[in-house]
Amino acid sequence: MTNDSHGFSTRAIHDGQAFDPTTGAVIPPVYLTTTFVQKAIGDLRNGYEYTRGTNPTRDALQVQLASLEGGRHGLSFASGLAAEDALLRSVLKPGDHVLMGNDVYGGTHRLVSRIHVPWGVTLSTVDASDIDAVRQALRPETSVLWLETPSNPLMRISDIAALAELGHAAGALVVVDNTFATPYLQQPLALGADVVVHSTTKYLGGHSDVLGGAVVLNDDELAEKVGFMQFAAGAVSGPLDAWLTTRGIKTLSLRMDRHSQNAQAIAEALVGHPKLERVYYPGLADHPGHDIAARQMRGFGGMLSIALAGGADAARRFAEATVLFQLAESLGGVESLVNYPAEMTHASVRGTELEVPAGVIRLSVGIEDAADLVDDVLTALA
Ligand code: PLP
């Protein structure tokens, strides 16, 4: 059940999360069951038959996800890439073209280039922070325009409303990977996008303890196709994973405010540092996408990147020198992480247009005390 008149934080806690009517348990139970007893052959209890098809815990998460993104349909998957694959296979046919931002998550590029392209789809990439470049790159056969903003790892900002208009004029479905921003900071469907995807593994789960992915959209026909893919191909989230994700989502707004404040404090402390060539954070007034980000986001988020003046060697030394920022893939948890994209998250796109410059480090800024995080980064730089 959803209530559109409520604010974001209220919906995050209550939508899809009604107490258990049998016992009054305030937290909806985890339905750890694969199958459901039928009253008679085909006479199901509330439509529940087999967990790959539907499960009450997954349903609770799906209602919550749809509510927070402001979409009619939410579909939850075993991982972000499973969600992306189910969406793309529901939309694409051989001969179609996918146009993708040129610093989207490397795994998204790998999915399309290594799995969908051999099946007959074409793929090209573009700087999606440049509207004219996107206009020129769209083709008559472009069926998907794939955006990620802020982008990964260079924190470029795409103007979702302007690009949705362009994409629609070209007949393309406009998809936004909203993993970095989350629905608390940015609402792509309200800005005109057709579909939002997530790696819920990141901020929505929020505690680095559960993989998951989501597709949220309004179109009933496409939702049915993605729902069929979810059921027929079976990359669903299990009940315990779905439950952990619903729990994480309940504190999303608090966490995102703190992630954003901490990242802003670090970015400001690093600007002009002699060992840095550049700080990439949309909350800085001189970031090229700052004005667009300020217009389409509620806050600037917890991700920031830096380019070390000493190149690859300096970047590698920095990544191994931080203490609170632990060296690991992934992002979006309460704890801070440091990542060397060229050899970690973006190793799969080495040699392509998506290759990340060797001096770049990506920080996932956690919700620890800002002063400790600033100190950790400055000490590692020294
Ligand atoms: N989208 C973004 C922006 C990501 O950072 C990731 C993973 O890092 C994914 C999608 C893929 O998600 P998952 O790892 O849950 O499959």
mmCIF file of C-alpha atoms and ligand atoms in Angstrom:
data_model
loop_
_atom_site.group_PDB
_atom_site.id
_atom_site.type_symbol
_atom_site.label_atom_id
_atom_site.label_comp_id
_atom_site.label_asym_id
_atom_site.label_seq_id
_atom_site.Cartn_x
_atom_site.Cartn_y
_atom_site.Cartn_z
ATOM 1 C CA MET A 1 0.000 0.000 0.000
ATOM 2 C CA THR A 2 1.298 3.502 -0.851
ATOM 3 C CA ASN A 3 0.207 6.967 0.186
ATOM 4 C CA ASP A 4 1.128 9.667 -2.341
ATOM 5 C CA SER A 5 0.340 12.514 0.034
ATOM 6 C CA HIS A 6 3.152 11.510 2.402
ATOM 7 C CA GLY A 7 6.708 12.834 2.241
ATOM 8 C CA PHE A 8 9.703 10.770 1.152
ATOM 9 C CA SER A 9 10.888 9.619 4.583
ATOM 10 C CA THR A 10 7.381 8.631 5.668
ATOM 11 C CA ARG A 11 6.887 6.607 2.496
ATOM 12 C CA ALA A 12 10.316 4.958 2.910
ATOM 13 C CA ILE A 13 9.230 3.664 6.307
ATOM 14 C CA HIS A 14 5.585 2.819 5.683
ATOM 15 C CA ASP A 15 4.900 2.039 2.014
ATOM 16 C CA GLY A 16 4.734 -1.699 1.483
ATOM 17 C CA GLN A 17 5.656 -2.168 5.155
ATOM 18 C CA ALA A 18 2.311 -2.685 6.910
ATOM 19 C CA PHE A 19 2.442 -4.640 10.175
ATOM 20 C CA ASP A 20 1.697 -8.367 10.075
ATOM 21 C CA PRO A 21 -2.093 -8.759 10.463
ATOM 22 C CA THR A 22 -1.804 -12.224 12.046
ATOM 23 C CA THR A 23 0.452 -11.340 14.975
ATOM 24 C CA GLY A 24 0.713 -7.557 14.940
ATOM 25 C CA ALA A 25 4.475 -7.806 14.389
ATOM 26 C CA VAL A 26 5.459 -4.250 13.511
ATOM 27 C CA ILE A 27 8.036 -5.481 11.018
ATOM 28 C CA PRO A 28 6.615 -7.519 8.132
ATOM 29 C CA PRO A 29 8.037 -11.046 8.349
ATOM 30 C CA VAL A 30 10.629 -12.534 6.015
ATOM 31 C CA TYR A 31 8.693 -15.106 4.025
ATOM 32 C CA LEU A 32 11.458 -17.689 3.746
ATOM 33 C CA THR A 33 9.425 -20.086 1.696
ATOM 34 C CA THR A 34 9.751 -21.317 -1.849
ATOM 35 C CA THR A 35 6.140 -22.431 -2.286
ATOM 36 C CA PHE A 36 2.616 -21.752 -1.001
ATOM 37 C CA VAL A 37 -0.146 -24.218 -0.092
ATOM 38 C CA GLN A 38 -3.132 -24.030 -2.451
ATOM 39 C CA LYS A 39 -6.722 -24.255 -1.179
ATOM 40 C CA ALA A 40 -7.590 -26.431 -4.173
ATOM 41 C CA ILE A 41 -5.806 -26.967 -7.474
ATOM 42 C CA GLY A 42 -5.068 -23.484 -8.833
ATOM 43 C CA ASP A 43 -6.987 -21.793 -5.988
ATOM 44 C CA LEU A 44 -4.186 -19.627 -4.591
ATOM 45 C CA ARG A 45 -4.027 -17.596 -1.401
ATOM 46 C CA ASN A 46 -3.670 -13.940 -2.502
ATOM 47 C CA GLY A 47 -2.100 -15.090 -5.759
ATOM 48 C CA TYR A 48 0.963 -16.674 -4.106
ATOM 49 C CA GLU A 49 2.142 -19.886 -5.760
ATOM 50 C CA TYR A 50 5.951 -20.138 -6.061
ATOM 51 C CA THR A 51 8.615 -17.674 -4.909
ATOM 52 C CA ARG A 52 10.300 -17.181 -8.295
ATOM 53 C CA GLY A 53 6.957 -15.733 -9.415
ATOM 54 C CA THR A 54 5.906 -13.810 -6.332
ATOM 55 C CA ASN A 55 6.829 -13.669 -2.670
ATOM 56 C CA PRO A 56 5.300 -11.332 -0.036
ATOM 57 C CA THR A 57 8.697 -10.032 1.131
ATOM 58 C CA ARG A 58 9.751 -9.194 -2.423
ATOM 59 C CA ASP A 59 6.352 -7.606 -3.002
ATOM 60 C CA ALA A 60 6.891 -5.404 0.069
ATOM 61 C CA LEU A 61 10.217 -4.213 -1.356
ATOM 62 C CA GLN A 62 8.756 -3.660 -4.816
ATOM 63 C CA VAL A 63 5.971 -1.454 -3.434
ATOM 64 C CA GLN A 64 8.529 0.550 -1.459
ATOM 65 C CA LEU A 65 10.802 0.980 -4.511
ATOM 66 C CA ALA A 66 7.961 2.084 -6.794
ATOM 67 C CA SER A 67 6.718 4.546 -4.203
ATOM 68 C CA LEU A 68 10.117 6.163 -3.653
ATOM 69 C CA GLU A 69 10.888 6.558 -7.361
ATOM 70 C CA GLY A 70 7.348 7.783 -8.054
ATOM 71 C CA GLY A 71 6.637 4.952 -10.508
ATOM 72 C CA ARG A 72 3.637 2.653 -10.958
ATOM 73 C CA HIS A 73 5.716 -0.541 -11.083
ATOM 74 C CA GLY A 74 8.761 -1.689 -9.096
ATOM 75 C CA LEU A 75 10.577 -4.925 -9.877
ATOM 76 C CA SER A 76 13.338 -6.325 -7.733
ATOM 77 C CA PHE A 77 16.214 -8.532 -8.939
ATOM 78 C CA ALA A 78 19.156 -10.499 -7.610
ATOM 79 C CA SER A 79 21.645 -7.751 -8.554
ATOM 80 C CA GLY A 80 21.837 -4.460 -10.401
ATOM 81 C CA LEU A 81 23.153 -6.182 -13.505
ATOM 82 C CA ALA A 82 20.366 -8.779 -13.396
ATOM 83 C CA ALA A 83 17.874 -5.884 -13.343
ATOM 84 C CA GLU A 84 19.618 -4.163 -16.257
ATOM 85 C CA ASP A 85 19.745 -7.370 -18.276
ATOM 86 C CA ALA A 86 16.062 -8.159 -17.696
ATOM 87 C CA LEU A 87 15.110 -4.647 -18.797
ATOM 88 C CA LEU A 88 17.335 -4.623 -21.877
ATOM 89 C CA ARG A 89 16.242 -8.082 -23.020
ATOM 90 C CA SER A 90 12.616 -6.964 -22.659
ATOM 91 C CA VAL A 91 13.231 -3.944 -24.894
ATOM 92 C CA LEU A 92 15.924 -4.781 -27.442
ATOM 93 C CA LYS A 93 15.794 -6.803 -30.633
ATOM 94 C CA PRO A 94 18.594 -7.496 -33.112
ATOM 95 C CA GLY A 95 19.301 -4.379 -35.201
ATOM 96 C CA ASP A 96 18.556 -1.975 -32.346
ATOM 97 C CA HIS A 97 21.099 0.565 -31.198
ATOM 98 C CA VAL A 98 21.943 1.430 -27.594
ATOM 99 C CA LEU A 99 23.455 4.849 -26.898
ATOM 100 C CA MET A 100 25.188 5.004 -23.541
ATOM 101 C CA GLY A 101 26.972 7.670 -21.529
ATOM 102 C CA ASN A 102 30.740 7.239 -21.865
ATOM 103 C CA ASP A 103 31.486 6.880 -18.183
ATOM 104 C CA VAL A 104 28.685 4.671 -16.985
ATOM 105 C CA TYR A 105 29.483 1.777 -14.651
ATOM 106 C CA GLY A 106 31.943 -0.499 -16.498
ATOM 107 C CA GLY A 107 29.795 -3.576 -15.872
ATOM 108 C CA THR A 108 26.847 -1.986 -17.697
ATOM 109 C CA HIS A 109 29.043 -1.433 -20.746
ATOM 110 C CA ARG A 110 30.366 -5.013 -20.438
ATOM 111 C CA LEU A 111 26.815 -6.392 -20.242
ATOM 112 C CA VAL A 112 25.753 -4.744 -23.484
ATOM 113 C CA SER A 113 29.038 -5.074 -25.385
ATOM 114 C CA ARG A 114 29.743 -8.705 -24.447
ATOM 115 C CA ILE A 115 26.233 -10.162 -24.185
ATOM 116 C CA HIS A 116 23.763 -8.078 -26.178
ATOM 117 C CA VAL A 117 26.028 -6.945 -29.033
ATOM 118 C CA PRO A 118 26.929 -10.531 -30.067
ATOM 119 C CA TRP A 119 23.183 -11.140 -30.256
ATOM 120 C CA GLY A 120 22.782 -8.387 -32.889
ATOM 121 C CA VAL A 121 22.458 -5.095 -31.026
ATOM 122 C CA THR A 122 24.806 -2.169 -31.726
ATOM 123 C CA LEU A 123 26.322 0.026 -29.022
ATOM 124 C CA SER A 124 27.971 3.412 -29.026
ATOM 125 C CA THR A 125 28.954 5.794 -26.260
ATOM 126 C CA VAL A 126 28.800 9.554 -25.894
ATOM 127 C CA ASP A 127 29.644 12.244 -23.356
ATOM 128 C CA ALA A 128 26.128 12.484 -21.922
ATOM 129 C CA SER A 129 26.944 15.766 -20.180
ATOM 130 C CA ASP A 130 27.103 17.314 -23.693
ATOM 131 C CA ILE A 131 23.590 17.727 -25.102
ATOM 132 C CA ASP A 132 24.747 18.487 -28.656
ATOM 133 C CA ALA A 133 26.955 15.409 -28.668
ATOM 134 C CA VAL A 134 23.975 13.264 -27.609
ATOM 135 C CA ARG A 135 21.782 14.856 -30.286
ATOM 136 C CA GLN A 136 24.347 13.942 -32.938
ATOM 137 C CA ALA A 137 24.909 10.433 -31.605
ATOM 138 C CA LEU A 138 21.222 9.405 -31.602
ATOM 139 C CA ARG A 139 20.330 7.297 -34.670
ATOM 140 C CA PRO A 140 17.003 6.333 -36.251
ATOM 141 C CA GLU A 141 17.518 2.809 -34.865
ATOM 142 C CA THR A 142 18.420 3.980 -31.330
ATOM 143 C CA SER A 143 15.971 2.224 -29.067
ATOM 144 C CA VAL A 144 17.638 2.904 -25.704
ATOM 145 C CA LEU A 145 19.373 6.025 -24.382
ATOM 146 C CA TRP A 146 21.164 4.928 -21.185
ATOM 147 C CA LEU A 147 22.192 7.626 -18.705
ATOM 148 C CA GLU A 148 23.945 7.564 -15.373
ATOM 149 C CA THR A 149 24.158 10.850 -13.466
ATOM 150 C CA PRO A 150 26.288 11.613 -11.526
ATOM 151 C CA SER A 151 28.443 9.350 -13.683
ATOM 152 C CA ASN A 152 30.904 6.745 -12.562
ATOM 153 C CA PRO A 153 33.653 7.625 -11.719
ATOM 154 C CA LEU A 154 34.088 11.100 -13.242
ATOM 155 C CA MET A 155 30.968 12.575 -11.656
ATOM 156 C CA ARG A 156 29.711 14.150 -14.888
ATOM 157 C CA ILE A 157 26.173 15.498 -14.731
ATOM 158 C CA SER A 158 23.600 14.859 -17.457
ATOM 159 C CA ASP A 159 20.536 17.063 -17.804
ATOM 160 C CA ILE A 160 17.854 14.389 -17.433
ATOM 161 C CA ALA A 161 14.892 16.549 -18.524
ATOM 162 C CA ALA A 162 16.634 17.853 -21.659
ATOM 163 C CA LEU A 163 17.981 14.422 -22.630
ATOM 164 C CA ALA A 164 14.627 12.726 -22.017
ATOM 165 C CA GLU A 165 13.090 15.159 -24.507
ATOM 166 C CA LEU A 166 15.851 14.497 -27.041
ATOM 167 C CA GLY A 167 15.659 10.738 -26.567
ATOM 168 C CA HIS A 168 11.892 10.704 -26.955
ATOM 169 C CA ALA A 169 12.056 12.826 -30.116
ATOM 170 C CA ALA A 170 14.389 10.150 -31.532
ATOM 171 C CA GLY A 171 11.980 7.377 -30.477
ATOM 172 C CA ALA A 172 14.276 5.975 -27.779
ATOM 173 C CA LEU A 173 13.429 4.654 -24.340
ATOM 174 C CA VAL A 174 15.258 6.833 -21.806
ATOM 175 C CA VAL A 175 16.763 4.862 -18.920
ATOM 176 C CA VAL A 176 18.530 6.395 -15.915
ATOM 177 C CA ASP A 177 20.748 4.387 -13.606
ATOM 178 C CA ASN A 178 19.932 6.230 -10.368
ATOM 179 C CA THR A 179 22.283 4.208 -8.147
ATOM 180 C CA PHE A 180 24.630 7.073 -7.236
ATOM 181 C CA ALA A 181 21.919 9.637 -6.541
ATOM 182 C CA THR A 182 19.136 7.421 -5.105
ATOM 183 C CA PRO A 183 15.471 8.443 -5.277
ATOM 184 C CA TYR A 184 15.973 10.668 -2.234
ATOM 185 C CA LEU A 185 18.331 12.981 -4.110
ATOM 186 C CA GLN A 186 16.993 12.636 -7.661
ATOM 187 C CA GLN A 187 13.730 11.548 -9.273
ATOM 188 C CA PRO A 188 14.376 10.684 -12.945
ATOM 189 C CA LEU A 189 10.783 9.626 -13.751
ATOM 190 C CA ALA A 190 9.466 13.028 -12.644
ATOM 191 C CA LEU A 191 12.132 14.635 -14.853
ATOM 192 C CA GLY A 192 10.833 12.741 -17.908
ATOM 193 C CA ALA A 193 12.847 9.495 -17.986
ATOM 194 C CA ASP A 194 10.939 6.291 -18.816
ATOM 195 C CA VAL A 195 12.744 3.814 -16.610
ATOM 196 C CA VAL A 196 14.954 3.946 -13.527
ATOM 197 C CA VAL A 197 17.369 1.147 -12.696
ATOM 198 C CA HIS A 198 19.301 0.591 -9.493
ATOM 199 C CA SER A 199 21.983 -1.465 -7.989
ATOM 200 C CA THR A 200 20.218 -1.655 -4.607
ATOM 201 C CA THR A 201 23.477 -3.245 -3.452
ATOM 202 C CA LYS A 202 24.660 0.330 -2.925
ATOM 203 C CA TYR A 203 22.831 3.145 -1.082
ATOM 204 C CA LEU A 204 19.372 1.563 -0.957
ATOM 205 C CA GLY A 205 20.619 -1.503 0.911
ATOM 206 C CA GLY A 206 23.120 0.877 2.458
ATOM 207 C CA HIS A 207 25.154 -1.490 4.643
ATOM 208 C CA SER A 208 27.327 -3.452 2.184
ATOM 209 C CA ASP A 209 25.628 -6.703 3.170
ATOM 210 C CA VAL A 210 23.159 -7.496 0.394
ATOM 211 C CA LEU A 211 23.192 -7.621 -3.419
ATOM 212 C CA GLY A 212 20.153 -6.495 -5.348
ATOM 213 C CA GLY A 213 18.819 -4.577 -8.306
ATOM 214 C CA ALA A 214 15.638 -2.814 -9.313
ATOM 215 C CA VAL A 215 13.675 -1.553 -12.300
ATOM 216 C CA VAL A 216 11.009 1.117 -11.718
ATOM 217 C CA LEU A 217 8.742 2.410 -14.472
ATOM 218 C CA ASN A 218 5.259 3.656 -15.322
ATOM 219 C CA ASP A 219 4.480 1.927 -18.610
ATOM 220 C CA ASP A 220 2.150 -1.019 -17.940
ATOM 221 C CA GLU A 221 3.054 -2.962 -21.075
ATOM 222 C CA LEU A 222 6.808 -2.728 -20.538
ATOM 223 C CA ALA A 223 6.354 -3.538 -16.846
ATOM 224 C CA GLU A 224 4.552 -6.717 -17.835
ATOM 225 C CA LYS A 225 7.406 -7.710 -20.149
ATOM 226 C CA VAL A 226 10.056 -7.054 -17.479
ATOM 227 C CA GLY A 227 7.894 -8.909 -14.954
ATOM 228 C CA PHE A 228 7.709 -11.853 -17.326
ATOM 229 C CA MET A 229 11.515 -11.782 -17.730
ATOM 230 C CA GLN A 230 11.842 -11.715 -13.923
ATOM 231 C CA PHE A 231 9.631 -14.806 -13.625
ATOM 232 C CA ALA A 232 10.763 -16.708 -16.725
ATOM 233 C CA ALA A 233 14.516 -16.081 -16.473
ATOM 234 C CA GLY A 234 14.398 -16.111 -12.669
ATOM 235 C CA ALA A 235 17.061 -13.578 -11.574
ATOM 236 C CA VAL A 236 14.870 -12.553 -8.624
ATOM 237 C CA SER A 237 15.937 -11.304 -5.229
ATOM 238 C CA GLY A 238 15.512 -13.937 -2.532
ATOM 239 C CA PRO A 239 13.241 -13.159 0.447
ATOM 240 C CA LEU A 240 16.042 -12.498 2.939
ATOM 241 C CA ASP A 241 17.859 -10.220 0.502
ATOM 242 C CA ALA A 242 14.612 -8.371 -0.233
ATOM 243 C CA TRP A 243 13.942 -7.951 3.494
ATOM 244 C CA LEU A 244 17.438 -6.594 4.221
ATOM 245 C CA THR A 245 16.965 -4.102 1.400
ATOM 246 C CA THR A 246 13.603 -2.908 2.767
ATOM 247 C CA ARG A 247 15.282 -2.383 6.133
ATOM 248 C CA GLY A 248 18.115 -0.366 4.609
ATOM 249 C CA ILE A 249 15.727 1.825 2.641
ATOM 250 C CA LYS A 250 13.962 2.980 5.807
ATOM 251 C CA THR A 251 16.992 5.105 6.781
ATOM 252 C CA LEU A 252 17.885 6.228 3.254
ATOM 253 C CA SER A 253 17.040 9.910 3.677
ATOM 254 C CA LEU A 254 19.089 10.292 6.876
ATOM 255 C CA ARG A 255 22.034 8.480 5.391
ATOM 256 C CA MET A 256 22.010 10.421 2.113
ATOM 257 C CA ASP A 257 21.978 13.754 3.932
ATOM 258 C CA ARG A 258 25.012 12.685 5.941
ATOM 259 C CA HIS A 259 26.823 11.133 2.935
ATOM 260 C CA SER A 260 26.310 14.412 1.058
ATOM 261 C CA GLN A 261 27.513 16.611 3.951
ATOM 262 C CA ASN A 262 30.632 14.476 4.453
ATOM 263 C CA ALA A 263 31.486 14.387 0.740
ATOM 264 C CA GLN A 264 31.065 18.161 0.496
ATOM 265 C CA ALA A 265 33.401 18.633 3.480
ATOM 266 C CA ILE A 266 36.059 16.392 1.922
ATOM 267 C CA ALA A 267 35.736 18.008 -1.511
ATOM 268 C CA GLU A 268 36.159 21.471 0.001
ATOM 269 C CA ALA A 269 39.154 20.345 2.063
ATOM 270 C CA LEU A 270 40.831 18.939 -1.064
ATOM 271 C CA VAL A 271 40.297 21.771 -3.545
ATOM 272 C CA GLY A 272 43.644 23.349 -4.411
ATOM 273 C CA HIS A 273 45.683 20.591 -2.718
ATOM 274 C CA PRO A 274 49.149 20.600 -4.352
ATOM 275 C CA LYS A 275 49.162 16.813 -4.884
ATOM 276 C CA LEU A 276 45.848 16.872 -6.768
ATOM 277 C CA GLU A 277 45.154 17.764 -10.366
ATOM 278 C CA ARG A 278 41.411 17.825 -9.876
ATOM 279 C CA VAL A 279 38.535 17.147 -7.497
ATOM 280 C CA TYR A 280 35.392 15.807 -9.187
ATOM 281 C CA TYR A 281 32.351 16.624 -7.034
ATOM 282 C CA PRO A 282 29.132 18.228 -8.331
ATOM 283 C CA GLY A 283 28.687 20.114 -5.054
ATOM 284 C CA LEU A 284 31.670 22.330 -5.902
ATOM 285 C CA ALA A 285 30.533 25.586 -7.513
ATOM 286 C CA ASP A 286 33.099 25.297 -10.317
ATOM 287 C CA HIS A 287 32.062 21.744 -11.307
ATOM 288 C CA PRO A 288 30.813 22.038 -14.928
ATOM 289 C CA GLY A 289 27.547 20.295 -14.013
ATOM 290 C CA HIS A 290 26.978 22.120 -10.720
ATOM 291 C CA ASP A 291 24.002 24.220 -11.862
ATOM 292 C CA ILE A 292 22.198 21.291 -13.469
ATOM 293 C CA ALA A 293 22.883 19.115 -10.430
ATOM 294 C CA ALA A 294 21.578 21.845 -8.120
ATOM 295 C CA ARG A 295 18.402 21.991 -10.227
ATOM 296 C CA GLN A 296 17.713 18.262 -10.546
ATOM 297 C CA MET A 297 19.119 16.926 -7.264
ATOM 298 C CA ARG A 298 18.170 17.574 -3.647
ATOM 299 C CA GLY A 299 21.838 17.155 -2.573
ATOM 300 C CA PHE A 300 25.067 16.215 -4.325
ATOM 301 C CA GLY A 301 25.585 12.722 -2.947
ATOM 302 C CA GLY A 302 28.331 10.750 -1.297
ATOM 303 C CA MET A 303 30.574 9.917 -4.268
ATOM 304 C CA LEU A 304 33.598 11.948 -5.210
ATOM 305 C CA SER A 305 36.694 11.345 -7.300
ATOM 306 C CA ILE A 306 40.128 12.905 -7.333
ATOM 307 C CA ALA A 307 42.904 12.952 -9.940
ATOM 308 C CA LEU A 308 46.363 12.745 -8.421
ATOM 309 C CA ALA A 309 49.020 14.898 -10.020
ATOM 310 C CA GLY A 310 51.514 12.032 -9.684
ATOM 311 C CA GLY A 311 49.444 9.746 -11.956
ATOM 312 C CA ALA A 312 49.065 5.992 -11.556
ATOM 313 C CA ASP A 313 51.833 5.491 -8.988
ATOM 314 C CA ALA A 314 50.554 8.257 -6.724
ATOM 315 C CA ALA A 315 46.977 6.999 -7.071
ATOM 316 C CA ARG A 316 47.944 3.448 -6.167
ATOM 317 C CA ARG A 317 49.956 4.674 -3.161
ATOM 318 C CA PHE A 318 47.020 6.808 -1.987
ATOM 319 C CA ALA A 319 44.524 3.928 -2.324
ATOM 320 C CA GLU A 320 46.719 1.741 -0.161
ATOM 321 C CA ALA A 321 47.474 4.453 2.416
ATOM 322 C CA THR A 322 44.037 5.442 3.707
ATOM 323 C CA VAL A 323 42.852 3.757 6.897
ATOM 324 C CA LEU A 324 39.187 4.656 7.431
ATOM 325 C CA PHE A 325 38.651 4.565 3.664
ATOM 326 C CA GLN A 326 39.070 0.822 3.147
ATOM 327 C CA LEU A 327 40.303 -0.450 -0.195
ATOM 328 C CA ALA A 328 37.368 -2.278 -1.743
ATOM 329 C CA GLU A 329 35.053 -2.389 -4.741
ATOM 330 C CA SER A 330 31.488 -1.149 -4.413
ATOM 331 C CA LEU A 331 30.031 1.951 -2.766
ATOM 332 C CA GLY A 332 27.054 3.320 -0.905
ATOM 333 C CA GLY A 333 27.545 1.647 2.480
ATOM 334 C CA VAL A 334 27.747 3.439 5.814
ATOM 335 C CA GLU A 335 31.517 2.841 5.853
ATOM 336 C CA SER A 336 33.885 4.774 3.601
ATOM 337 C CA LEU A 337 35.605 2.949 0.741
ATOM 338 C CA VAL A 338 38.412 3.853 -1.637
ATOM 339 C CA ASN A 339 38.610 2.376 -5.117
ATOM 340 C CA TYR A 340 41.210 2.550 -7.878
ATOM 341 C CA PRO A 341 38.873 2.373 -10.911
ATOM 342 C CA ALA A 342 41.516 1.687 -13.571
ATOM 343 C CA GLU A 343 42.335 -1.661 -11.983
ATOM 344 C CA MET A 344 39.220 -2.369 -9.942
ATOM 345 C CA THR A 345 35.637 -1.353 -10.847
ATOM 346 C CA HIS A 346 36.539 -0.234 -14.363
ATOM 347 C CA ALA A 347 39.195 -2.822 -15.279
ATOM 348 C CA SER A 348 36.693 -4.405 -17.706
ATOM 349 C CA VAL A 349 36.598 -1.239 -19.864
ATOM 350 C CA ARG A 350 40.377 -0.817 -20.218
ATOM 351 C CA GLY A 351 41.194 -0.119 -23.860
ATOM 352 C CA THR A 352 37.677 1.160 -24.611
ATOM 353 C CA GLU A 353 36.324 4.691 -24.736
ATOM 354 C CA LEU A 354 35.280 4.217 -21.097
ATOM 355 C CA GLU A 355 38.844 3.723 -19.830
ATOM 356 C CA VAL A 356 39.386 5.712 -16.636
ATOM 357 C CA PRO A 357 42.501 7.937 -16.435
ATOM 358 C CA ALA A 358 45.249 6.188 -14.457
ATOM 359 C CA GLY A 359 45.555 8.915 -11.801
ATOM 360 C CA VAL A 360 41.896 8.815 -10.757
ATOM 361 C CA ILE A 361 40.712 7.554 -7.382
ATOM 362 C CA ARG A 362 37.037 7.149 -6.457
ATOM 363 C CA LEU A 363 35.862 7.647 -2.892
ATOM 364 C CA SER A 364 32.592 6.360 -1.492
ATOM 365 C CA VAL A 365 32.213 8.687 1.459
ATOM 366 C CA GLY A 366 30.521 7.000 4.411
ATOM 367 C CA ILE A 367 28.623 8.439 7.342
ATOM 368 C CA GLU A 368 31.474 8.489 9.870
ATOM 369 C CA ASP A 369 32.519 11.830 11.423
ATOM 370 C CA ALA A 370 33.539 14.254 8.678
ATOM 371 C CA ALA A 371 36.635 15.465 10.549
ATOM 372 C CA ASP A 372 38.006 11.907 10.793
ATOM 373 C CA LEU A 373 37.428 11.294 7.092
ATOM 374 C CA VAL A 374 39.076 14.572 6.057
ATOM 375 C CA ASP A 375 42.018 13.735 8.286
ATOM 376 C CA ASP A 376 42.329 10.250 6.771
ATOM 377 C CA VAL A 377 42.421 11.604 3.216
ATOM 378 C CA LEU A 378 44.862 14.427 4.003
ATOM 379 C CA THR A 379 47.195 12.057 5.869
ATOM 380 C CA ALA A 380 47.185 9.585 2.953
ATOM 381 C CA LEU A 381 47.977 12.408 0.531
ATOM 382 C CA ALA A 382 50.857 13.570 2.711
HETATM 383 N N1 PLP B 1 25.065 0.507 -11.621
HETATM 384 C C1 PLP B 1 26.019 1.144 -10.930
HETATM 385 C C2 PLP B 1 26.091 2.633 -10.963
HETATM 386 C C3 PLP B 1 26.948 0.412 -10.183
HETATM 387 O O1 PLP B 1 27.910 1.059 -9.496
HETATM 388 C C4 PLP B 1 26.855 -1.009 -10.165
HETATM 389 C C5 PLP B 1 27.820 -1.828 -9.403
HETATM 390 O O2 PLP B 1 28.848 -1.363 -8.952
HETATM 391 C C6 PLP B 1 25.852 -1.624 -10.915
HETATM 392 C C7 PLP B 1 24.970 -0.833 -11.609
HETATM 393 C C8 PLP B 1 25.722 -3.117 -10.924
HETATM 394 O O3 PLP B 1 25.125 -3.545 -9.741
HETATM 395 P P1 PLP B 1 25.357 -4.973 -9.042
HETATM 396 O O4 PLP B 1 26.791 -5.019 -8.620
HETATM 397 O O5 PLP B 1 24.380 -4.955 -7.927
HETATM 398 O O6 PLP B 1 25.049 -6.001 -10.079
#
